[in-house]
XYZ file of C-alpha atoms in Angstrom:
271
model
C -38.843 85.087 6.235
C -38.079 82.612 8.892
C -34.617 81.355 9.227
C -34.332 77.622 8.497
C -32.021 75.708 10.801
C -28.780 74.805 9.061
C -28.042 71.142 8.828
C -24.573 70.427 10.086
C -24.579 66.682 9.309
C -22.539 65.671 6.260
C -23.284 62.265 4.701
C -19.626 61.949 3.801
C -18.570 62.419 7.371
C -18.665 58.637 8.004
C -16.295 57.798 5.114
C -13.076 58.292 7.095
C -14.319 55.603 9.510
C -15.325 53.072 6.779
C -12.356 53.505 4.440
C -9.693 52.226 6.861
C -11.934 49.256 7.659
C -12.326 48.363 3.959
C -8.609 48.798 3.383
C -7.843 46.501 6.309
C -9.983 43.687 4.857
C -8.598 44.318 1.382
C -4.975 43.893 2.456
C -5.876 40.847 4.528
C -7.355 39.199 1.426
C -4.250 40.127 -0.552
C -1.983 38.515 2.068
C -4.120 35.371 2.164
C -4.086 35.142 -1.635
C -0.303 35.466 -1.707
C 0.112 32.819 1.012
C -2.156 30.398 -0.844
C -0.832 31.083 -4.333
C 2.877 31.402 -3.542
C 3.496 27.625 -3.252
C 1.703 27.107 -6.567
C 3.721 29.889 -8.183
C 6.987 28.454 -6.857
C 5.988 24.970 -8.021
C 5.168 26.387 -11.441
C 8.557 28.116 -11.629
C 10.327 24.881 -10.650
C 8.416 22.928 -13.286
C 9.217 25.548 -15.908
C 12.901 25.395 -14.939
C 12.999 21.599 -15.040
C 11.368 21.677 -18.448
C 14.470 23.362 -19.895
C 17.980 22.038 -20.499
C 19.566 24.777 -18.373
C 17.090 24.322 -15.524
C 17.666 20.568 -15.476
C 21.448 21.008 -15.569
C 21.303 23.520 -12.686
C 19.144 21.126 -10.630
C 21.465 18.164 -11.198
C 24.471 20.263 -10.187
C 22.865 20.825 -6.771
C 22.650 17.082 -5.999
C 25.621 16.140 -3.741
C 27.982 13.585 -5.263
C 26.357 13.617 -8.710
C 28.304 14.355 -11.883
C 27.227 14.153 -15.523
C 29.032 14.394 -18.852
C 27.505 15.735 -22.086
C 24.011 15.756 -20.549
C 21.071 17.368 -22.291
C 17.301 17.261 -22.191
C 14.682 17.832 -19.510
C 13.874 15.885 -16.357
C 10.211 16.488 -17.211
C 10.489 14.556 -20.451
C 13.471 13.081 -22.245
C 16.944 13.314 -20.701
C 20.207 11.589 -21.592
C 23.951 11.856 -21.080
C 27.181 10.203 -22.098
C 28.022 9.349 -18.488
C 26.549 9.723 -15.015
C 28.404 9.169 -11.738
C 27.235 9.303 -8.138
C 29.198 8.842 -4.907
C 27.709 8.734 -1.441
C 27.082 6.630 1.675
C 29.871 4.216 0.742
C 28.352 3.493 -2.654
C 29.643 4.492 -6.075
C 27.592 4.228 -9.264
C 28.833 4.862 -12.809
C 26.343 4.692 -15.684
C 27.292 4.802 -19.354
C 24.840 6.391 -21.839
C 21.866 6.808 -19.480
C 18.575 7.754 -21.116
C 15.227 8.485 -19.452
C 11.958 9.395 -21.120
C 8.678 9.674 -19.217
C 5.333 11.449 -19.561
C 4.501 13.872 -16.701
C 0.975 14.359 -18.068
C 0.168 10.803 -16.960
C 0.259 12.063 -13.372
C -3.123 13.714 -13.975
C -4.430 10.150 -14.368
C -2.594 9.056 -11.177
C -0.181 6.999 -13.283
C 3.596 7.074 -13.667
C 4.380 6.420 -17.351
C 8.011 5.459 -17.946
C 8.454 5.266 -21.700
C 12.204 4.597 -21.785
C 14.948 3.708 -19.304
C 18.228 2.707 -20.919
C 21.917 2.399 -20.097
C 24.731 0.655 -21.937
C 26.683 -0.241 -18.778
C 26.332 0.143 -14.996
C 29.170 -0.299 -12.507
C 28.400 -0.310 -8.780
C 31.035 -0.210 -6.048
C 30.015 -0.876 -2.447
C 32.448 -0.302 0.409
C 32.605 -3.158 2.951
C 30.629 -2.564 6.106
C 32.394 -2.247 9.466
C 29.774 -4.451 11.139
C 29.273 -8.064 10.182
C 25.761 -8.935 9.096
C 24.211 -11.850 10.935
C 21.944 -14.351 9.274
C 18.301 -13.526 9.868
C 17.094 -17.077 9.276
C 15.571 -16.417 5.862
C 14.047 -13.590 3.886
C 10.906 -11.732 4.920
C 8.712 -10.416 2.135
C 7.350 -6.885 2.508
C 3.816 -5.885 1.600
C 4.061 -3.319 -1.188
C 1.165 -1.130 -2.306
C 1.910 1.326 -5.082
C 0.476 4.803 -4.328
C 0.180 5.421 -8.084
C -0.303 3.108 -11.019
C 2.900 2.392 -12.946
C 3.348 1.673 -16.650
C 6.842 0.761 -17.852
C 7.144 0.416 -21.612
C 10.845 -0.050 -22.357
C 13.629 -0.811 -19.894
C 16.876 -1.946 -21.528
C 19.997 -2.092 -19.345
C 23.431 -3.245 -20.454
C 26.076 -4.979 -18.379
C 25.825 -4.591 -14.600
C 28.787 -5.212 -12.301
C 28.899 -4.977 -8.510
C 32.407 -4.687 -7.049
C 33.738 -6.108 -10.314
C 31.435 -9.143 -10.356
C 29.208 -9.393 -13.417
C 25.520 -9.664 -12.478
C 24.070 -9.612 -15.975
C 24.977 -8.775 -19.553
C 21.548 -7.469 -20.549
C 18.179 -6.984 -18.875
C 14.932 -5.857 -20.507
C 11.531 -5.252 -18.947
C 8.021 -4.222 -19.923
C 5.576 -4.173 -17.031
C 2.672 -2.419 -15.342
C 1.317 -2.341 -11.834
C -1.398 -0.923 -9.626
C -1.843 -1.278 -5.888
C -0.280 -4.619 -4.960
C -0.715 -6.164 -8.430
C 2.198 -6.492 -10.839
C 1.815 -7.581 -14.469
C 4.970 -8.653 -16.294
C 4.355 -8.355 -20.020
C 7.934 -9.192 -20.934
C 11.138 -9.688 -18.977
C 14.484 -11.017 -20.165
C 17.846 -11.716 -18.531
C 21.132 -12.589 -20.228
C 24.383 -13.657 -18.566
C 26.900 -15.296 -20.842
C 25.209 -18.279 -22.506
C 22.318 -18.213 -20.021
C 19.120 -16.588 -21.312
C 15.862 -16.281 -19.379
C 12.506 -14.905 -20.557
C 9.432 -14.512 -18.347
C 5.863 -13.225 -18.400
C 2.925 -13.396 -16.010
C 1.700 -11.711 -12.843
C 2.424 -11.465 -9.126
C 0.819 -9.981 -6.011
C 3.214 -7.994 -3.800
C 1.630 -8.890 -0.480
C 1.481 -11.757 2.042
C 3.509 -14.645 0.484
C 3.571 -12.967 -2.952
C 1.337 -15.309 -4.998
C 2.378 -15.568 -8.632
C 1.768 -17.214 -11.961
C 4.713 -17.030 -14.377
C 5.772 -18.638 -17.636
C 9.547 -18.896 -17.877
C 11.755 -19.983 -20.771
C 15.394 -20.793 -20.016
C 18.131 -21.304 -22.604
C 20.991 -23.120 -20.864
C 24.508 -23.819 -22.167
C 24.490 -27.608 -22.770
C 27.410 -29.737 -21.579
C 27.235 -31.339 -25.013
C 25.128 -30.896 -28.122
C 23.650 -27.784 -29.685
C 20.996 -26.584 -27.245
C 19.213 -27.070 -23.947
C 15.812 -25.414 -23.524
C 13.601 -25.532 -20.422
C 9.993 -24.279 -20.406
C 8.653 -23.753 -16.887
C 5.379 -22.745 -15.297
C 5.813 -21.255 -11.828
C 2.752 -21.121 -9.562
C 1.894 -20.876 -5.903
C 3.853 -18.133 -4.192
C 7.391 -16.933 -3.702
C 7.427 -18.628 -0.301
C 5.998 -21.949 -1.524
C 6.801 -22.351 -5.206
C 5.403 -25.039 -7.492
C 7.273 -25.895 -10.699
C 6.012 -27.702 -13.783
C 7.877 -27.820 -17.043
C 9.597 -29.585 -19.875
C 13.234 -29.887 -20.851
C 14.273 -30.381 -24.490
C 17.555 -30.714 -26.322
C 20.388 -31.933 -24.149
C 17.903 -33.377 -21.624
C 14.509 -34.685 -22.731
C 12.288 -34.809 -19.637
C 9.193 -33.528 -17.879
C 9.799 -31.581 -14.663
C 7.713 -31.346 -11.505
C 8.802 -29.980 -8.186
C 8.480 -27.598 -5.264
C 10.824 -25.118 -3.647
C 10.998 -22.658 -0.753
C 13.210 -19.838 -2.109
C 12.958 -17.705 1.047
C 14.248 -20.420 3.370
C 17.986 -20.018 4.003
C 18.393 -23.803 3.541
C 16.668 -23.585 0.119
C 14.744 -26.867 0.408
C 13.570 -28.163 -2.980
C 12.228 -31.315 -4.584
C 12.385 -32.082 -8.303
C 11.032 -35.073 -10.199
C 12.093 -35.984 -13.742
C 9.984 -38.271 -15.928
């Protein structure tokens, strides 16, 4: 018998060189996955926390200057309180019976859906500024483009005061907007015996073109009522007014106005 040469090569001899290499790539993929997924995980945890009463309460406690009384609900849905107060930057805000209800799922459609925004009373206190503001020679209109579409179904705010001065008794609003377009389905303003209702549309760019129908209920100097129906056209910078007055004053109205001019030039014709 002839002796066969023994084979000294072992097919498994290369494994020690390949295993560390595979482990190196494996842990690199794990680290990359953690880096990519960690922000999503943290965002998910925040959303889960905000979707609970305790998580919302903890979040509100971390906002400097903010205090709430008898608050409950979620910031990712319906939230309300008996009272909300905020102090900061020389401004104080106190809100009675605030209530907010919105639909986060609308964000998947790139829309902010505000179902309810209510408050029975709002008091704002503004500390006087150390520097005197100089007249700028009129008001400049900004160009506003909404990054997301907005749908507001029910805004109902009670009395608003600023430094003790009453701004309104009640305000209500139902509106929607997209880009620079704003549609006012219903808006109302009440201050004492003055009542204003409006509907129409406006563009929040250039001179802010608009087309609004406005009904005004004025306190008459004598008699039972004084109603004015107006149609506002043109733009905020150059406003055209057509309308009719009934009750205390029976007349047709036509005129123009420049609301942004500090001199407030206006012309009105009664027939």
